[in-house]
Amino acid sequence: MRKLLFESVFRRPLTERAPLPDDAAVAELATALGKAARRRLGRSLSIREVDAGSCNGCELEIHALNNAYYDVERFGLRFVASPRHADVLMVTGPVTKNMREALERTYHATPNPKWVVAVGDCARNGGCFAGSYAVVGGVSEVVPVDLHIPGCPPAPTAMLQGLLALFERADAGAVTS
Amino acid sequence: MPSLIDLTLEGRKVGQHRPWPRVVVDASVWTFAATELAHGRWSLLGLWGEPATVHMAIMDGQAAEIAVVSLDCPDRSFPSVGKHHPPALRLERTIHDLFGLSAEGAPDTRPWLDHNRWGVRFPLGDRIDALPKATPYGLLVAEGDGLHQIPVGPVHAGIIEPGHFRFTASGETVVRLEQRLGYVHKGIDGLMSGASLERGVHLAGRTSGDSTVAYAYAFSRAAEAALDLAVPDRAVLLRALLAELERLANHLGDIGAICNDASFALMHAHCGVLRESVLRAAGAAFGHRLMRDVIVPGGVSRDIGADGVQTIRAALDNIRLRFPALVELYDNTASLQDRTVDTGVLKPPLARQYAAGGYIGRASGRSFDARRALVYPPYDRLRFDVPTLNEGDVNARVWIRVREVEQSLSLIEQILRRLPNGPTRTEVPLGGAVREGMAVVEGFRGDVLVWLRLRNGLIERCHMRDPSWFQWPLLEAVIENNIVADFPLCNKSFNCSYSGHDL
Ligand code: SF4
């Protein structure tokens, strides 16, 4: 019974429909990303996500990167639990004053070389929260930022594009850490 | 026994407050209301401040009556509600942090959102300089042989919002959990003051990203109530369509995520695919995957075309095809049930006391659903059930979500069938000098409340209350006597908003 159920559940989505209807753009991006990542690092790239005051919209789309449509792990991109395991910090939000220190400490806990990717409009300059008594206003006010991915929130494809750009710049030596 | 109506007769009624009455009362009526809340006949819907006034929204669940009582506090203090009715405690601490008004006799006077990092105290009241040195936050203690503490956060190990949890455990068993929130406080109430309605709804939609539709919906309805404005019928239905799509996407994502925390990644993968299909359909139909900035005062900013309807229908068909098998898988997987059944039990009396909204309340016998209880259009003409259970465990919260997925599928179908032609937006008038409005809208995690006052068309003051305010404290309660390892499961089954709470 269990077995049958399992099979009926497994079979449809994972065989007939797999790979899931990736649009061409995602597939293409993903291939490019995979190549660039490997060329640059020759291994997987670990990302530590830090919410520094986001509305949680950016987190939803970062989560989506892990779903079966995008499945970023295919390209060696991994979200890790500790900054000590990370190459990239992906930071969201307008950096609230209450989160500033936690962000700084996370940054310092990340070993070199490291890159910081600011995700979302808030992370650039505080977005619609700029000017509030409670926000710092942009990730680069607190830690050096290598790349900004705009959007509110950026769609998963935009994030893949952004990561690709990061690799290309890193490759060209434009990014130092 | 006084009814809410009797209570409102005790005060001076404020004109221009819609759709429910607001009355200014004296301290004795205020305290009387607090004690009645404590007796459990009414529920606390919200408690918020202004520079020299406090407001309390009360609901009589039976009669679905709502009233706002206000108390002027010229001497910067008011009788504590939390002293009688604990759900008010964190709200009172917040009123003090933001406005500098103190709750007389409150049992907990520690700061809440203020971490002494803003460089200013009472930012929305009479500002004063911040304390020269941050004083350590006094976490509550639990003492006993062999107890140890586990501090977690604000930066967590996953892709989640920041907050601090302090566990006190005896071996594996949690004796006490204390939350410390406020890390994502962005000062949204402050940013609202003086803003246009356009900016206001933009901010409202960024209060809690997963509830962007619910917030824009509640904000717009509050503004329309204040201005006594009716929106075109097509917009009324489209709003409900957006709200149900949001509920569907979130429930699908969360059902999977809860199972994932019980190490059942398979459900997570499949539910993630279904969630993505909803987001893609929403993106195709409304130009934004999370449906942000679509609901605005006066109607909706984007109409849906025939293609959009088609895409949504296709996504629904796909979910109808696949979801039942996933539900069956959940139901028949003993290892999963082993983790969810009887874990993190929220007892019905506690859910009632805190007026817990959404799946948290409904899994613990509280059937309140703003769509049903307050019958705002178009839900007055749509057929749907409000599922409830009494077990109050993680499993019950999963099942409520499963049932709500089914209900949302049916609601969306009904909406698409009835969608009338016509305009989707109406002109928003400036209104008179002063107008006040309030709305309660059912978001995916419960009732979102928005109250605002407009002056010459601009927002003078806006308060938004996330359902999480009354759900977070319950998470502290349900984790007791569970093992530390079950915390992620309990937490995910609640899925309270940090940003919506911290604001
Ligand atoms: S950029 Fe948009 S989605 Fe991201 S945190 Fe800011 S408001 Fe939220």
Tab-separated table of N, CA and C in Angstrom, chain A residues 72-143:
chain	number	residue	atom	x	y	z
A	72	VAL	N	19.116	25.406	-7.862
A	72	VAL	CA	20.455	25.981	-8.025
A	72	VAL	C	21.586	25.047	-7.612
A	73	GLU	N	21.275	24.057	-6.831
A	73	GLU	CA	22.353	23.144	-6.422
A	73	GLU	C	22.991	22.436	-7.618
A	74	ARG	N	22.218	22.363	-8.730
A	74	ARG	CA	22.775	21.756	-9.940
A	74	ARG	C	24.073	22.424	-10.368
A	75	PHE	N	24.187	23.718	-10.070
A	75	PHE	CA	25.329	24.473	-10.572
A	75	PHE	C	26.388	24.675	-9.503
A	76	GLY	N	26.233	23.939	-8.431
A	76	GLY	CA	27.232	24.070	-7.381
A	76	GLY	C	26.960	25.235	-6.448
A	77	LEU	N	25.782	25.845	-6.605
A	77	LEU	CA	25.433	26.934	-5.688
A	77	LEU	C	24.695	26.323	-4.510
A	78	ARG	N	25.230	26.567	-3.328
A	78	ARG	CA	24.620	25.963	-2.154
A	78	ARG	C	24.362	27.001	-1.092
A	79	PHE	N	23.189	26.907	-0.473
A	79	PHE	CA	22.929	27.784	0.663
A	79	PHE	C	23.395	27.064	1.914
A	80	VAL	N	24.237	27.721	2.679
A	80	VAL	CA	24.799	27.058	3.855
A	80	VAL	C	24.313	27.739	5.132
A	81	ALA	N	24.455	27.002	6.230
A	81	ALA	CA	23.879	27.460	7.495
A	81	ALA	C	24.779	28.431	8.244
A	82	SER	N	26.074	28.367	7.978
A	82	SER	CA	26.978	29.199	8.769
A	82	SER	C	27.779	30.126	7.874
A	83	PRO	N	28.016	31.354	8.323
A	83	PRO	CA	28.874	32.256	7.540
A	83	PRO	C	30.296	31.702	7.416
A	84	ARG	N	30.678	30.856	8.349
A	84	ARG	CA	32.042	30.302	8.289
A	84	ARG	C	32.211	29.336	7.123
A	85	HIS	N	31.118	28.895	6.571
A	85	HIS	CA	31.188	27.990	5.418
A	85	HIS	C	30.958	28.730	4.108
A	86	ALA	N	30.801	30.031	4.170
A	86	ALA	CA	30.288	30.749	3.003
A	86	ALA	C	31.379	31.460	2.206
A	87	ASP	N	31.139	31.549	0.901
A	87	ASP	CA	31.959	32.377	0.019
A	87	ASP	C	31.242	33.694	-0.267
A	88	VAL	N	29.919	33.600	-0.291
A	88	VAL	CA	29.103	34.757	-0.654
A	88	VAL	C	28.106	35.036	0.458
A	89	LEU	N	27.976	36.311	0.814
A	89	LEU	CA	26.874	36.707	1.685
A	89	LEU	C	25.825	37.360	0.804
A	90	MET	N	24.617	36.838	0.900
A	90	MET	CA	23.520	37.410	0.129
A	90	MET	C	22.673	38.177	1.138
A	91	VAL	N	22.670	39.492	1.041
A	91	VAL	CA	22.043	40.291	2.087
A	91	VAL	C	20.803	40.996	1.552
A	92	THR	N	19.727	40.939	2.311
A	92	THR	CA	18.484	41.607	1.915
A	92	THR	C	18.096	42.652	2.949
A	93	GLY	N	17.234	43.551	2.528
A	93	GLY	CA	16.633	44.500	3.468
A	93	GLY	C	17.356	45.826	3.521
A	94	PRO	N	16.699	46.819	4.130
A	94	PRO	CA	17.276	48.162	4.226
A	94	PRO	C	18.276	48.276	5.369
A	95	VAL	N	18.730	47.179	5.928
A	95	VAL	CA	19.548	47.114	7.143
A	95	VAL	C	18.941	47.980	8.248
A	96	THR	N	18.194	47.331	9.084
A	96	THR	CA	17.617	48.064	10.204
A	96	THR	C	18.721	48.342	11.212
A	97	LYS	N	18.509	49.389	11.988
A	97	LYS	CA	19.519	49.710	13.002
A	97	LYS	C	19.644	48.561	13.999
A	98	ASN	N	18.534	47.870	14.228
A	98	ASN	CA	18.589	46.754	15.173
A	98	ASN	C	19.336	45.539	14.615
A	99	MET	N	19.545	45.503	13.303
A	99	MET	CA	20.255	44.366	12.705
A	99	MET	C	21.682	44.697	12.293
A	100	ARG	N	22.035	45.955	12.397
A	100	ARG	CA	23.339	46.375	11.892
A	100	ARG	C	24.489	45.548	12.471
A	101	GLU	N	24.504	45.429	13.774
A	101	GLU	CA	25.624	44.727	14.413
A	101	GLU	C	25.650	43.251	13.997
A	102	ALA	N	24.479	42.638	13.917
A	102	ALA	CA	24.432	41.222	13.534
A	102	ALA	C	24.984	41.037	12.126
A	103	LEU	N	24.687	41.994	11.238
A	103	LEU	CA	25.211	41.907	9.876
A	103	LEU	C	26.732	42.049	9.876
A	104	GLU	N	27.213	43.023	10.623
A	104	GLU	CA	28.672	43.217	10.704
A	104	GLU	C	29.354	41.966	11.220
A	105	ARG	N	28.775	41.409	12.264
A	105	ARG	CA	29.408	40.225	12.864
A	105	ARG	C	29.369	39.040	11.906
A	106	THR	N	28.283	38.928	11.165
A	106	THR	CA	28.204	37.832	10.193
A	106	THR	C	29.264	38.022	9.118
A	107	TYR	N	29.424	39.269	8.695
A	107	TYR	CA	30.427	39.575	7.674
A	107	TYR	C	31.827	39.190	8.173
A	108	HIS	N	32.129	39.586	9.391
A	108	HIS	CA	33.470	39.288	9.905
A	108	HIS	C	33.672	37.805	10.167
A	109	ALA	N	32.588	37.090	10.327
A	109	ALA	CA	32.703	35.647	10.556
A	109	ALA	C	32.919	34.885	9.253
A	110	THR	N	32.737	35.588	8.127
A	110	THR	CA	32.885	34.922	6.829
A	110	THR	C	34.350	34.996	6.391
A	111	PRO	N	34.948	33.861	6.071
A	111	PRO	CA	36.369	33.875	5.713
A	111	PRO	C	36.618	34.528	4.350
A	112	ASN	N	37.808	35.065	4.173
A	112	ASN	CA	38.221	35.600	2.869
A	112	ASN	C	38.662	34.457	1.966
A	113	PRO	N	38.571	34.554	0.639
A	113	PRO	CA	37.936	35.672	-0.045
A	113	PRO	C	36.414	35.563	0.033
A	114	LYS	N	35.745	36.686	0.050
A	114	LYS	CA	34.292	36.656	0.148
A	114	LYS	C	33.693	37.760	-0.703
A	115	TRP	N	32.488	37.536	-1.101
A	115	TRP	CA	31.755	38.527	-1.877
A	115	TRP	C	30.434	38.824	-1.190
A	116	VAL	N	29.983	40.041	-1.327
A	116	VAL	CA	28.685	40.400	-0.766
A	116	VAL	C	27.746	40.781	-1.902
A	117	VAL	N	26.623	40.128	-1.949
A	117	VAL	CA	25.606	40.438	-2.951
A	117	VAL	C	24.406	41.031	-2.223
A	118	ALA	N	24.071	42.252	-2.562
A	118	ALA	CA	22.905	42.903	-1.965
A	118	ALA	C	21.706	42.614	-2.855
A	119	VAL	N	20.680	42.004	-2.277
A	119	VAL	CA	19.529	41.575	-3.066
A	119	VAL	C	18.305	42.438	-2.759
A	120	GLY	N	17.718	43.007	-3.801
A	120	GLY	CA	16.475	43.753	-3.640
A	120	GLY	C	16.695	45.250	-3.588
A	121	ASP	N	15.622	45.980	-3.851
A	121	ASP	CA	15.708	47.438	-3.872
A	121	ASP	C	16.064	48.021	-2.506
A	122	CYS	N	15.556	47.390	-1.454
A	122	CYS	CA	15.859	47.892	-0.113
A	122	CYS	C	17.344	47.837	0.167
A	123	ALA	N	17.981	46.756	-0.302
A	123	ALA	CA	19.386	46.533	0.016
A	123	ALA	C	20.293	47.553	-0.668
A	124	ARG	N	19.791	48.207	-1.718
A	124	ARG	CA	20.609	49.204	-2.396
A	124	ARG	C	20.722	50.482	-1.559
A	125	ASN	N	19.562	51.014	-1.188
A	125	ASN	CA	19.621	52.306	-0.490
A	125	ASN	C	18.507	52.461	0.538
A	126	GLY	N	17.927	51.365	0.947
A	126	GLY	CA	16.832	51.435	1.903
A	126	GLY	C	15.479	51.369	1.227
A	127	GLY	N	15.462	51.528	-0.105
A	127	GLY	CA	14.201	51.443	-0.849
A	127	GLY	C	13.154	52.359	-0.254
A	128	CYS	N	11.941	51.845	-0.122
A	128	CYS	CA	10.855	52.699	0.356
A	128	CYS	C	10.972	52.990	1.856
A	129	PHE	N	11.912	52.342	2.527
A	129	PHE	CA	12.064	52.594	3.964
A	129	PHE	C	13.161	53.621	4.251
A	130	ALA	N	13.821	54.093	3.201
A	130	ALA	CA	14.906	55.052	3.398
A	130	ALA	C	14.377	56.270	4.155
A	131	GLY	N	15.189	56.770	5.046
A	131	GLY	CA	14.795	57.979	5.775
A	131	GLY	C	14.136	57.680	7.108
A	132	SER	N	13.821	56.429	7.372
A	132	SER	CA	13.208	56.099	8.653
A	132	SER	C	14.252	56.167	9.758
A	133	TYR	N	13.794	56.523	10.957
A	133	TYR	CA	14.700	56.556	12.109
A	133	TYR	C	15.276	55.175	12.422
A	134	ALA	N	14.632	54.129	11.872
A	134	ALA	CA	14.989	52.773	12.294
A	134	ALA	C	15.856	52.028	11.289
A	135	VAL	N	16.136	52.644	10.130
A	135	VAL	CA	16.949	51.921	9.158
A	135	VAL	C	18.232	52.670	8.836
A	136	VAL	N	19.260	51.878	8.494
A	136	VAL	CA	20.538	52.465	8.112
A	136	VAL	C	20.437	52.941	6.663
A	137	GLY	N	19.836	52.098	5.816
A	137	GLY	CA	19.603	52.514	4.441
A	137	GLY	C	20.604	51.981	3.451
A	138	GLY	N	20.610	50.698	3.201
A	138	GLY	CA	21.500	50.151	2.187
A	138	GLY	C	22.614	49.335	2.811
A	139	VAL	N	22.874	48.186	2.202
A	139	VAL	CA	23.859	47.263	2.763
A	139	VAL	C	25.261	47.854	2.715
A	140	SER	N	25.559	48.641	1.650
A	140	SER	CA	26.921	49.144	1.495
A	140	SER	C	27.288	50.173	2.563
A	141	GLU	N	26.308	50.642	3.297
A	141	GLU	CA	26.622	51.540	4.419
A	141	GLU	C	27.274	50.761	5.560
A	142	VAL	N	27.095	49.458	5.524
A	142	VAL	CA	27.554	48.655	6.656
A	142	VAL	C	28.710	47.737	6.279
A	143	VAL	N	28.591	47.063	5.148
A	143	VAL	CA	29.670	46.187	4.680
A	143	VAL	C	29.880	46.459	3.182
